[in-house]
Coordinates of C-alpha atoms and ligand atoms in Angstrom, one line a residue:
Chain A
M239 CA 13.0 -28.5 -13.0
T240 CA 12.7 -26.5 -9.8
T241 CA 15.8 -24.7 -8.7
E242 CA 17.3 -25.7 -5.4
V243 CA 18.0 -22.5 -3.4
L244 CA 18.8 -23.7 0.1
R245 CA 20.3 -26.9 1.4
T246 CA 21.3 -28.1 4.8
E247 CA 23.3 -31.2 5.4
N248 CA 23.4 -33.0 8.8
L249 CA 22.8 -29.9 10.8
S250 CA 23.2 -30.7 14.5
R251 CA 23.0 -28.8 17.7
S252 CA 22.6 -29.8 21.3
F253 CA 21.9 -27.8 24.5
G254 CA 23.5 -29.4 27.4
G255 CA 22.1 -32.9 27.3
V256 CA 19.3 -32.1 24.9
Q257 CA 20.0 -33.0 21.3
A258 CA 17.7 -30.4 19.8
V259 CA 18.7 -30.9 16.2
A260 CA 20.3 -34.2 15.2
G261 CA 21.5 -34.3 11.6
V262 CA 18.8 -32.4 9.7
S263 CA 19.2 -32.4 5.9
L264 CA 16.7 -30.2 4.1
T265 CA 16.4 -28.6 0.7
L266 CA 14.2 -25.7 -0.3
H267 CA 13.2 -25.1 -3.9
A268 CA 12.2 -21.9 -5.6
G269 CA 8.4 -21.6 -5.9
A270 CA 7.8 -24.5 -3.4
V271 CA 6.4 -24.6 0.1
T272 CA 8.1 -27.1 2.4
A273 CA 6.2 -27.6 5.6
L274 CA 8.3 -28.4 8.7
V275 CA 6.0 -30.3 11.0
G276 CA 6.6 -32.2 14.2
P277 CA 5.6 -32.2 17.9
N278 CA 6.6 -29.5 20.4
G279 CA 10.3 -29.5 21.1
A280 CA 11.0 -31.4 17.8
G281 CA 13.7 -28.9 16.9
K282 CA 11.9 -26.9 14.2
T283 CA 12.7 -23.4 15.5
T284 CA 16.3 -24.5 16.4
T285 CA 16.7 -25.6 12.7
F286 CA 15.7 -22.1 11.6
N287 CA 18.1 -20.6 14.1
L288 CA 21.0 -22.7 12.8
I289 CA 20.3 -21.7 9.2
T290 CA 19.9 -18.0 10.0
G291 CA 23.1 -17.8 12.1
N292 CA 21.2 -17.1 15.4
L293 CA 22.7 -20.3 16.7
R294 CA 26.0 -22.0 15.8
A295 CA 25.7 -25.6 14.7
D296 CA 27.8 -28.2 16.4
S297 CA 28.2 -29.9 13.0
G298 CA 26.7 -29.9 9.6
T299 CA 26.5 -27.4 6.8
A300 CA 24.1 -25.1 5.1
A301 CA 24.4 -23.4 1.8
I302 CA 22.4 -20.9 -0.2
R303 CA 22.6 -21.4 -4.0
G304 CA 25.8 -23.3 -3.3
K305 CA 27.4 -20.6 -1.1
P306 CA 28.2 -22.0 2.3
I307 CA 26.5 -19.9 5.1
M308 CA 27.8 -21.5 8.2
G309 CA 29.5 -19.0 10.5
L310 CA 27.8 -16.0 8.9
K311 CA 26.0 -13.5 11.1
P312 CA 22.2 -13.3 11.0
W313 CA 22.3 -10.0 9.0
Q314 CA 24.7 -11.5 6.5
V315 CA 22.4 -14.5 5.9
A316 CA 19.5 -12.0 5.6
R317 CA 21.3 -10.1 2.9
L318 CA 21.7 -13.4 0.9
G319 CA 17.9 -13.3 0.5
V320 CA 16.6 -15.0 3.6
A321 CA 13.7 -13.5 5.5
R322 CA 12.4 -15.2 8.7
S323 CA 9.5 -14.7 11.0
F324 CA 9.7 -15.5 14.7
Q325 CA 7.4 -17.6 16.7
D326 CA 7.1 -14.7 19.2
L327 CA 6.9 -12.2 16.3
R328 CA 9.4 -9.6 17.7
L329 CA 7.8 -6.6 16.2
F330 CA 9.3 -3.2 16.6
T331 CA 6.6 -2.5 19.2
H332 CA 7.0 1.3 19.7
M333 CA 7.2 2.1 16.0
T334 CA 4.2 2.5 13.8
V335 CA 3.0 -0.3 11.5
R336 CA 4.3 1.6 8.5
E337 CA 7.7 2.2 10.2
N338 CA 8.0 -1.5 11.0
V339 CA 7.6 -2.3 7.3
L340 CA 9.8 0.6 6.1
A341 CA 12.5 -0.6 8.4
A342 CA 12.4 -3.9 6.6
T343 CA 13.3 -2.2 3.4
E344 CA 16.3 -0.3 4.8
T345 CA 19.3 -2.5 5.2
A346 CA 22.3 -0.1 5.0
S347 CA 23.7 0.7 8.5
W348 CA 25.1 4.0 7.4
F349 CA 23.5 7.4 8.3
W350 CA 21.6 7.3 5.1
Q351 CA 20.5 4.7 2.6
P352 CA 22.0 4.5 -0.9
G353 CA 20.2 5.6 -4.0
G354 CA 18.8 9.0 -2.9
S355 CA 15.2 10.0 -3.2
T356 CA 14.4 7.7 -6.1
A357 CA 15.4 4.7 -4.1
R358 CA 13.6 6.0 -1.1
R359 CA 10.3 6.4 -3.0
A360 CA 10.8 2.8 -4.3
R361 CA 11.2 1.6 -0.8
E362 CA 8.1 3.4 0.4
A363 CA 6.1 2.0 -2.5
R364 CA 7.3 -1.5 -1.5
A365 CA 6.3 -0.9 2.1
D366 CA 2.9 0.4 1.1
A367 CA 2.3 -2.6 -1.2
A368 CA 3.2 -4.9 1.6
L369 CA 0.7 -3.2 3.9
E370 CA -1.9 -3.4 1.2
A371 CA -1.3 -7.1 0.6
T372 CA -1.5 -7.9 4.3
G373 CA -4.6 -5.7 4.8
L374 CA -2.9 -3.3 7.2
S375 CA -3.1 -0.1 5.1
A376 CA -5.8 1.4 7.3
L377 CA -3.6 0.8 10.4
A378 CA -0.4 2.2 8.9
R379 CA -0.1 4.9 11.6
A380 CA -1.0 2.7 14.6
R381 CA 1.8 1.5 16.8
A382 CA 2.6 -2.1 16.6
I383 CA 2.0 -2.6 20.3
D384 CA -1.6 -1.5 19.9
L385 CA -2.5 -4.1 17.3
A386 CA -4.7 -7.1 17.8
Y387 CA -3.3 -10.6 17.6
A388 CA -4.1 -11.3 14.0
E389 CA -2.9 -7.9 12.9
R390 CA 0.4 -8.5 14.6
K391 CA 0.9 -11.7 12.7
F392 CA 0.2 -9.9 9.5
L393 CA 2.6 -7.2 10.4
S394 CA 5.3 -9.8 10.8
M395 CA 4.4 -11.1 7.3
A396 CA 4.4 -7.5 5.9
R397 CA 8.0 -7.0 7.0
I398 CA 8.9 -10.2 5.3
L399 CA 7.1 -9.2 2.1
A400 CA 8.7 -5.8 2.1
A401 CA 12.2 -7.3 2.6
E402 CA 12.1 -8.8 -0.9
A403 CA 13.8 -12.0 0.1
D404 CA 13.4 -15.1 -2.0
I405 CA 13.8 -17.6 0.8
W406 CA 11.2 -17.3 3.6
L407 CA 11.5 -19.2 6.9
L408 CA 8.1 -18.8 8.6
D409 CA 7.8 -20.0 12.2
E410 CA 4.1 -20.7 12.9
P411 CA 2.8 -17.7 11.1
A412 CA -0.7 -19.0 10.8
S413 CA -1.2 -20.3 14.4
G414 CA -4.2 -18.8 16.1
L415 CA -5.6 -17.2 13.0
D416 CA -9.3 -17.3 12.3
L417 CA -10.5 -18.8 9.1
A418 CA -10.8 -15.5 7.1
S419 CA -7.3 -14.5 8.2
R420 CA -6.0 -17.9 7.3
T421 CA -7.4 -17.6 3.8
R422 CA -5.7 -14.2 3.5
F423 CA -2.5 -15.7 4.7
G424 CA -2.8 -18.6 2.3
Q425 CA -3.2 -16.1 -0.5
L426 CA 0.0 -14.4 0.5
L427 CA 1.9 -17.6 0.4
K428 CA 0.5 -18.6 -3.0
D429 CA 1.4 -15.2 -4.5
A430 CA 4.9 -15.5 -3.1
Q431 CA 5.2 -19.0 -4.4
A432 CA 4.1 -17.9 -7.8
R433 CA 6.8 -15.3 -7.8
G434 CA 9.3 -18.1 -7.2
V435 CA 10.0 -17.6 -3.4
A436 CA 11.2 -20.7 -1.6
I437 CA 9.2 -21.1 1.6
C438 CA 9.7 -23.2 4.6
L439 CA 6.7 -23.2 6.8
I440 CA 6.5 -24.4 10.4
E441 CA 2.9 -25.2 11.1
H442 CA 1.0 -27.4 13.6
N443 CA -2.4 -27.2 11.9
L444 CA -2.4 -30.1 9.4
D445 CA -5.3 -28.7 7.4
V446 CA -3.2 -25.6 6.7
V447 CA -0.2 -27.8 5.8
V448 CA -2.2 -29.9 3.3
E449 CA -3.7 -26.8 1.7
L450 CA -0.5 -24.9 1.3
S451 CA 2.5 -27.1 1.1
N452 CA 4.1 -29.1 -1.7
R453 CA 6.4 -31.1 0.5
I454 CA 6.5 -32.1 4.2
A455 CA 9.5 -32.7 6.3
F456 CA 8.5 -34.5 9.5
L457 CA 10.8 -33.7 12.4
D458 CA 10.9 -35.5 15.7
Q459 CA 13.5 -35.3 18.4
G460 CA 15.8 -33.4 16.1
K461 CA 15.6 -35.9 13.2
V462 CA 13.8 -35.8 9.9
L463 CA 11.8 -39.0 10.1
A464 CA 10.1 -38.6 6.7
E465 CA 10.2 -36.2 3.9
G466 CA 8.0 -36.0 0.8
D467 CA 4.5 -35.7 -0.5
P468 CA 2.1 -34.3 2.0
D469 CA -0.7 -36.9 1.5
A470 CA 1.7 -39.8 1.9
I471 CA 3.3 -38.5 5.0
L472 CA 0.1 -37.5 6.8
K473 CA -1.4 -40.9 6.1
D474 CA 1.5 -42.7 7.7
P475 CA 0.1 -44.1 11.0
A476 CA 3.5 -44.3 12.7
L477 CA 4.1 -40.5 12.2
A478 CA 0.5 -39.7 13.2
A479 CA 1.1 -41.6 16.4
I480 CA 4.2 -39.5 17.2
Y481 CA 2.6 -36.3 16.1
F482 CA -0.5 -36.8 18.3
G483 CA 1.7 -37.6 21.3
D484 CA 1.3 -41.3 21.3
R485 CA 4.7 -43.0 21.6
P486 CA 4.3 -46.7 21.9
Q487 CA 8.1 -47.3 21.8
E488 CA 8.6 -45.2 24.8
A489 CA 5.7 -46.5 26.7
A490 CA 7.0 -50.0 26.4
Chain N
M284 CA 24.0 40.5 35.9
I285 CA 24.3 40.3 32.1
A286 CA 27.6 38.5 32.5
Y287 CA 26.0 36.1 34.9
A288 CA 23.1 35.4 32.4
A289 CA 25.5 35.0 29.5
N290 CA 27.6 32.6 31.5
L291 CA 24.5 30.6 32.5
A292 CA 23.2 30.6 28.9
T293 CA 26.6 29.3 27.6
I294 CA 26.7 26.5 30.2
V295 CA 23.1 25.6 29.4
A296 CA 23.8 25.5 25.6
I297 CA 26.9 23.2 26.2
F298 CA 24.9 20.9 28.5
A299 CA 22.0 20.9 26.1
I300 CA 24.5 19.6 23.5
L301 CA 25.5 16.8 25.9
A302 CA 21.9 16.0 26.7
A303 CA 20.8 16.0 23.0
T304 CA 23.7 13.7 22.0
L305 CA 23.2 11.4 24.9
N306 CA 19.4 11.3 24.1
F307 CA 20.3 10.2 20.6
I308 CA 21.8 6.9 21.9
V309 CA 19.5 6.5 25.0
G310 CA 16.2 7.5 23.5
Y311 CA 16.5 6.0 20.1
A312 CA 19.0 3.1 20.3
G313 CA 18.3 2.2 23.9
I314 CA 22.0 2.3 24.8
F315 CA 22.1 3.5 28.4
S316 CA 25.6 5.0 28.6
V317 CA 26.6 6.5 31.9
A318 CA 30.0 7.5 30.5
H319 CA 29.0 10.5 28.5
A320 CA 31.1 12.8 30.6
V321 CA 34.2 10.8 29.5
F322 CA 33.7 12.0 25.9
F323 CA 32.8 15.5 27.1
G324 CA 36.2 15.4 28.9
L325 CA 38.1 14.0 25.9
G326 CA 36.7 16.9 23.8
A327 CA 37.6 19.4 26.4
Y328 CA 41.2 18.3 26.8
A329 CA 41.6 18.0 23.0
G330 CA 40.1 21.5 22.4
A331 CA 42.2 23.0 25.3
Q332 CA 45.4 21.5 23.9
V333 CA 44.7 22.9 20.4
A334 CA 44.2 26.3 22.0
L335 CA 47.3 26.0 24.2
L336 CA 49.7 24.5 21.7
L337 CA 48.5 25.7 18.3
I338 CA 46.0 28.5 18.0
P339 CA 42.9 29.4 20.0
D340 CA 40.7 28.8 17.0
P341 CA 37.3 27.6 18.3
L342 CA 36.4 25.8 15.1
L343 CA 39.7 23.9 15.1
A344 CA 39.2 23.1 18.8
C345 CA 35.7 21.8 18.2
L346 CA 37.0 19.7 15.3
A347 CA 39.7 18.3 17.5
G348 CA 37.2 17.6 20.2
A349 CA 34.9 15.8 17.9
V350 CA 37.6 13.7 16.3
V351 CA 39.2 12.7 19.5
A352 CA 36.0 11.9 21.4
G353 CA 34.3 10.3 18.4
G354 CA 37.4 8.4 17.4
L355 CA 38.1 7.1 20.9
S356 CA 34.4 6.1 21.3
L357 CA 35.1 3.6 18.5
C358 CA 37.9 1.7 20.3
L359 CA 36.3 2.1 23.7
A360 CA 32.7 1.4 22.9
L361 CA 33.3 -1.4 20.4
P362 CA 33.9 -4.1 23.0
A363 CA 31.3 -2.7 25.3
L364 CA 28.6 -2.7 22.7
R365 CA 28.8 -6.5 22.6
V366 CA 26.9 -6.6 25.8
R367 CA 23.3 -5.4 26.2
G368 CA 20.9 -3.7 28.5
E369 CA 22.0 -3.6 32.2
Y370 CA 25.4 -5.1 31.3
F371 CA 26.1 -2.2 29.1
V372 CA 25.2 0.2 31.9
A373 CA 27.7 -1.6 34.1
A374 CA 30.4 -1.6 31.4
S375 CA 30.0 2.1 30.7
M376 CA 30.2 2.7 34.4
G377 CA 33.5 0.9 34.5
L378 CA 34.7 3.0 31.6
Q379 CA 33.7 6.2 33.4
M380 CA 35.7 5.2 36.5
M381 CA 38.7 4.2 34.5
A382 CA 38.6 7.4 32.5
V383 CA 38.6 9.6 35.7
T384 CA 41.7 7.8 36.9
L385 CA 43.4 8.2 33.5
F386 CA 42.4 11.9 33.3
S387 CA 43.9 12.4 36.8
E388 CA 47.2 10.6 35.9
A389 CA 47.9 11.6 32.3
K390 CA 49.6 14.8 33.4
P391 CA 51.2 15.7 30.1
L392 CA 47.8 15.5 28.3
T393 CA 45.3 16.6 30.9
G394 CA 47.4 18.5 33.5
G395 CA 46.4 15.8 36.0
I396 CA 44.3 16.8 39.0
G397 CA 45.2 20.4 38.6
G398 CA 44.0 20.4 35.0
L399 CA 44.8 22.7 32.1
V400 CA 44.9 26.4 33.0
N401 CA 45.3 29.6 31.1
I402 CA 43.6 28.4 28.0
P403 CA 43.7 31.5 25.7
R404 CA 40.5 33.3 24.8
P405 CA 39.1 32.0 21.5
T406 CA 39.7 34.2 18.4
L407 CA 38.1 33.8 15.0
F408 CA 40.0 35.5 12.2
G409 CA 42.0 37.5 14.7
V410 CA 39.0 38.8 16.6
E411 CA 38.3 37.6 20.1
V412 CA 34.9 35.9 20.3
S413 CA 32.7 34.8 23.2
V414 CA 31.7 31.2 23.4
L415 CA 27.9 31.8 23.7
P416 CA 27.1 32.3 20.0
L417 CA 29.4 29.5 19.0
A418 CA 27.7 27.2 21.5
L419 CA 24.2 28.2 20.3
V420 CA 25.2 27.6 16.7
A421 CA 26.7 24.2 17.6
L422 CA 23.6 23.3 19.6
A423 CA 21.3 24.3 16.7
L424 CA 23.4 22.2 14.2
I425 CA 23.4 19.2 16.5
L426 CA 19.7 19.4 17.1
L427 CA 19.1 19.7 13.4
A428 CA 21.4 16.7 12.6
T429 CA 19.7 14.6 15.3
A430 CA 16.3 15.6 14.1
L431 CA 17.2 14.6 10.5
L432 CA 18.8 11.3 11.5
Q433 CA 16.0 10.4 13.9
R434 CA 13.3 11.0 11.3
G435 CA 15.1 9.1 8.6
A436 CA 16.1 5.5 8.0
F437 CA 19.0 5.6 10.5
G438 CA 16.6 6.6 13.3
R439 CA 14.3 3.8 12.3
T440 CA 17.2 1.4 12.4
L441 CA 18.1 2.5 15.9
Q442 CA 14.5 2.2 17.1
A443 CA 14.2 -1.2 15.5
L444 CA 17.3 -2.6 17.2
R445 CA 16.1 -1.1 20.5
D446 CA 12.7 -2.8 20.2
A447 CA 13.8 -6.2 18.8
E448 CA 17.5 -6.5 18.0
S449 CA 17.2 -10.1 16.6
A450 CA 14.4 -9.1 14.3
A451 CA 16.4 -6.1 13.1
E452 CA 19.3 -8.4 12.3
A453 CA 17.0 -10.9 10.6
L454 CA 16.0 -8.0 8.2
G455 CA 19.7 -7.5 7.2
K456 CA 20.6 -4.7 9.6
N457 CA 24.2 -4.8 10.8
V458 CA 23.2 -4.0 14.4
A459 CA 26.8 -3.6 15.7
A460 CA 27.7 -1.1 13.0
A461 CA 24.6 1.0 13.5
K462 CA 25.2 1.1 17.3
T463 CA 28.8 2.0 16.8
L464 CA 27.9 4.7 14.4
A465 CA 25.3 6.2 16.7
M466 CA 27.8 6.1 19.5
A467 CA 30.5 7.8 17.4
F468 CA 28.0 10.5 16.4
A469 CA 26.9 11.1 20.0
C470 CA 30.4 11.1 21.4
A471 CA 31.7 13.4 18.7
G472 CA 28.9 15.8 19.7
A473 CA 29.9 15.6 23.3
G474 CA 33.5 16.3 22.3
I475 CA 32.4 19.5 20.6
G476 CA 30.6 20.4 23.8
G477 CA 33.8 19.7 25.7
A478 CA 35.9 21.9 23.5
L479 CA 33.5 24.8 23.9
F480 CA 33.4 24.2 27.6
A481 CA 37.2 24.4 27.9
L482 CA 37.4 27.6 25.8
H483 CA 34.5 29.1 27.8
L484 CA 36.1 28.5 31.2
S485 CA 39.7 28.9 30.1
F486 CA 40.4 26.1 32.5
V487 CA 39.5 22.4 32.7
N488 CA 40.1 19.7 35.2
V489 CA 38.9 16.2 35.9
E490 CA 36.2 17.4 38.3
S491 CA 33.9 18.2 35.4
F492 CA 34.2 14.8 33.8
T493 CA 33.2 12.5 36.6
M494 CA 30.4 10.0 37.1
D495 CA 28.3 12.8 38.8
Q496 CA 28.4 14.8 35.6
S497 CA 27.4 11.7 33.5
V498 CA 24.5 11.1 35.8
L499 CA 23.5 14.8 35.7
V500 CA 23.3 14.7 31.9
M501 CA 21.3 11.4 32.0
A502 CA 18.9 13.2 34.4
M503 CA 18.5 16.0 31.9
V504 CA 17.6 13.5 29.2
I505 CA 15.2 11.6 31.4
I506 CA 13.5 14.7 32.9
G507 CA 13.2 16.4 29.6
G508 CA 11.9 13.2 27.9
T509 CA 13.9 10.5 26.2
G510 CA 13.5 10.1 22.5
T511 CA 12.1 13.7 22.0
L512 CA 13.9 16.5 20.1
W513 CA 13.3 19.3 22.7
G514 CA 13.3 17.2 25.9
P515 CA 17.1 17.3 26.4
L516 CA 17.1 21.1 26.0
V517 CA 14.2 21.5 28.5
G518 CA 16.0 19.1 30.9
A519 CA 19.3 21.1 30.6
I520 CA 17.5 24.4 31.2
I521 CA 15.7 23.1 34.3
L522 CA 18.5 21.3 36.0
L523 CA 21.0 24.1 35.4
S524 CA 18.6 27.0 36.4
L525 CA 17.6 25.1 39.6
P526 CA 20.8 25.9 41.5
S527 CA 20.8 29.5 40.6
G528 CA 17.1 29.7 41.3
L529 CA 17.7 28.3 44.8
A530 CA 20.5 30.7 45.4
F531 CA 17.9 33.5 45.1
I532 CA 15.6 32.1 47.7
P533 CA 16.4 34.1 50.8
F534 CA 15.6 31.7 53.6
I535 CA 17.9 29.0 52.4
P536 CA 21.3 29.6 54.0
P537 CA 24.0 29.6 51.2
T538 CA 25.9 26.8 52.9
E539 CA 22.8 24.6 52.6
V540 CA 22.0 25.3 48.9
G541 CA 23.9 22.2 47.8
A542 CA 22.0 19.9 50.1
V543 CA 18.6 21.5 49.2
Q544 CA 19.5 21.1 45.5
Q545 CA 20.1 17.4 45.9
I546 CA 16.8 17.0 47.6
V547 CA 14.9 19.0 45.0
Y548 CA 16.6 17.0 42.2
G549 CA 15.7 13.7 43.8
L550 CA 12.2 14.7 44.6
A551 CA 11.7 16.0 41.0
M552 CA 13.0 12.8 39.5
T553 CA 10.8 10.6 41.6
L554 CA 7.6 12.7 41.1
L555 CA 8.3 12.9 37.4
M556 CA 8.8 9.1 37.0
I557 CA 5.4 8.6 38.7
F558 CA 3.4 11.3 36.9
R559 CA 5.2 11.8 33.6
P560 CA 7.3 8.7 33.0
A561 CA 8.1 9.8 29.4
G562 CA 9.6 13.1 30.7
L563 CA 8.3 16.6 30.5
V564 CA 8.2 16.8 26.7
G565 CA 7.5 13.1 26.0
D566 CA 4.0 12.0 25.3
L567 CA 2.2 10.4 28.2
S568 CA 0.8 7.3 26.6
K569 CA 4.2 6.4 25.2
G570 CA 5.7 6.6 28.7
R571 CA 3.1 4.4 30.1
A572 CA 3.4 1.8 27.4
T573 CA 7.1 1.7 27.8
A574 CA 7.0 1.4 31.5
Ligands
LIG691 N1 18.4 -21.6 23.4 C1 18.2 -22.8 23.9 N2 18.8 -23.2 25.1 C2 18.5 -24.5 25.6 N3 17.6 -25.3 25.1 C3 17.0 -25.0 23.9 C4 17.2 -23.7 23.3 N4 16.5 -23.6 22.2 C5 15.8 -24.8 22.1 N5 16.1 -25.6 23.1 C6 15.6 -27.0 23.3 O1 15.7 -27.6 22.1 C7 14.6 -28.5 21.9 C8 14.0 -28.0 20.5 O2 13.4 -26.8 20.6 P1 12.7 -26.0 19.5 O3 12.4 -24.7 20.0 O4 13.6 -26.1 18.3 O5 11.4 -26.9 19.2 P2 10.2 -26.6 18.2 O6 10.1 -27.8 17.3 O7 10.3 -25.3 17.6 O8 9.0 -26.7 19.2 P3 7.6 -25.8 19.3 O9 6.7 -26.5 18.4 O10 7.2 -25.9 20.7 O11 8.0 -24.4 18.9 C9 13.7 -28.3 23.0 O12 13.9 -29.3 23.9 C10 14.1 -27.0 23.6 O13 13.8 -26.9 25.0
LIG692 MG1 9.3 -23.5 17.7

């Protein structure tokens, strides 16, 4: 019923002696939120980096709508409809809020963008709608570097909204947000989901995960230990033990 | 006196072209090239050869300068753009040193150490023209082009990759292509400056295309204010008027003017970076935030 848009099979990557990602197979579906949870250092961010081409995989494959994406550069993966956020945000700090979002709508690397002034107005409208949806309209002319913490997180989301991608890879976008901001963020995700965006959400707060996600992939030491329905996974005492830092098998 | 002023104005216009084009890559894309004089030189040799071998048509000379400098910037800069930040500074430094050697050795093309001499006066439609109006028009066009590019999508792309390259890529921007294009544009502009320079002096040699010259142009950009439209122009005016200004101060012996000039440059740069880190034209808050 739901369309599969992104699939990884046995993605693996090690750094020196550390096996950061060890055979991760994931699928993302249109209109579904998959939460990627797991303790610090589990390999969540590295998994994103392997999909987006920021890192080369040692082995394994990934495909978008059946098209293999291994070996593509990050901008090529982006043009296939993947937008990602970064754990450390990576805003265009010295540009204004609106410029940050406009930049997300402009992908041609030539001296000018195609489509002339009609296309330009459409891009501006998209950027302004993204600012509206993230509650940043009033700050459009502020520089990114001058924003407060929550505003920065929403600017990172506004760029993704404006990019018009249909696969979102979000790296801890809700961490550190107060309740009101989290509600607003949740609404952004629900709206995108309703439009058919496939979302992969890295998130440590299990309340947020339960509220927003349809599926959970539980990652530990580079491996997906369990995947499926949120309630079932979060009730599993063995996973809870790993998640909350209790590792009987290692203590023994 | 008028001839002196016209000469100074021509040189200022040509260096303002260099500073404006360097500013385009330094101030917007964050590409700190200390090899701008190489492309100035390529344009100068190309323009001089057009005048010597074909016709002394300044437009053709400028075109040749732009094509040679812009074109060679592609093959030379492409590998260098793979490295970032301070590594690029070092790579461009290497390119600068290599180019000076090549300029000195490639006698058939550059005239070697002695340079190319007796470049004919430029003529447009059979009438001899002075380089000053041409240089002013070229400067105006280049400032206009940079202003348009900087304000539009391309300028945003360059600023985006300067602030967060990986985020720009994640939004679908082909960072290498944008950098290469910015380089080619800036180096083509420097080539036009070079062609005009050759026609103006009727003589060029490698002395004008050394690391010192690259550093001088970089100083113009920094003193005027990186990432501003008028900063490079202000920087060029100040740094080029300084030597002539000092020459008029009676108590400095003529033999010492060079040394005094170096001290004044150094002092000015140091004070500026302390009190106006964003340059004379740059806005103060921006400089502080960047620093
Ligand atoms: N570029 C890198 N070079 C070396 N080691 C790396 C690199 N990136 C990640 N690692 C290592 O790989 C492992 C997985 O890191 P990763 O960032 O993917 O974890 P994570 O699940 O995102 O953790 P967190 O919740 O803390 O963000 C860690 O041991 C980390 O130190
Ligand atoms: Mg992480």
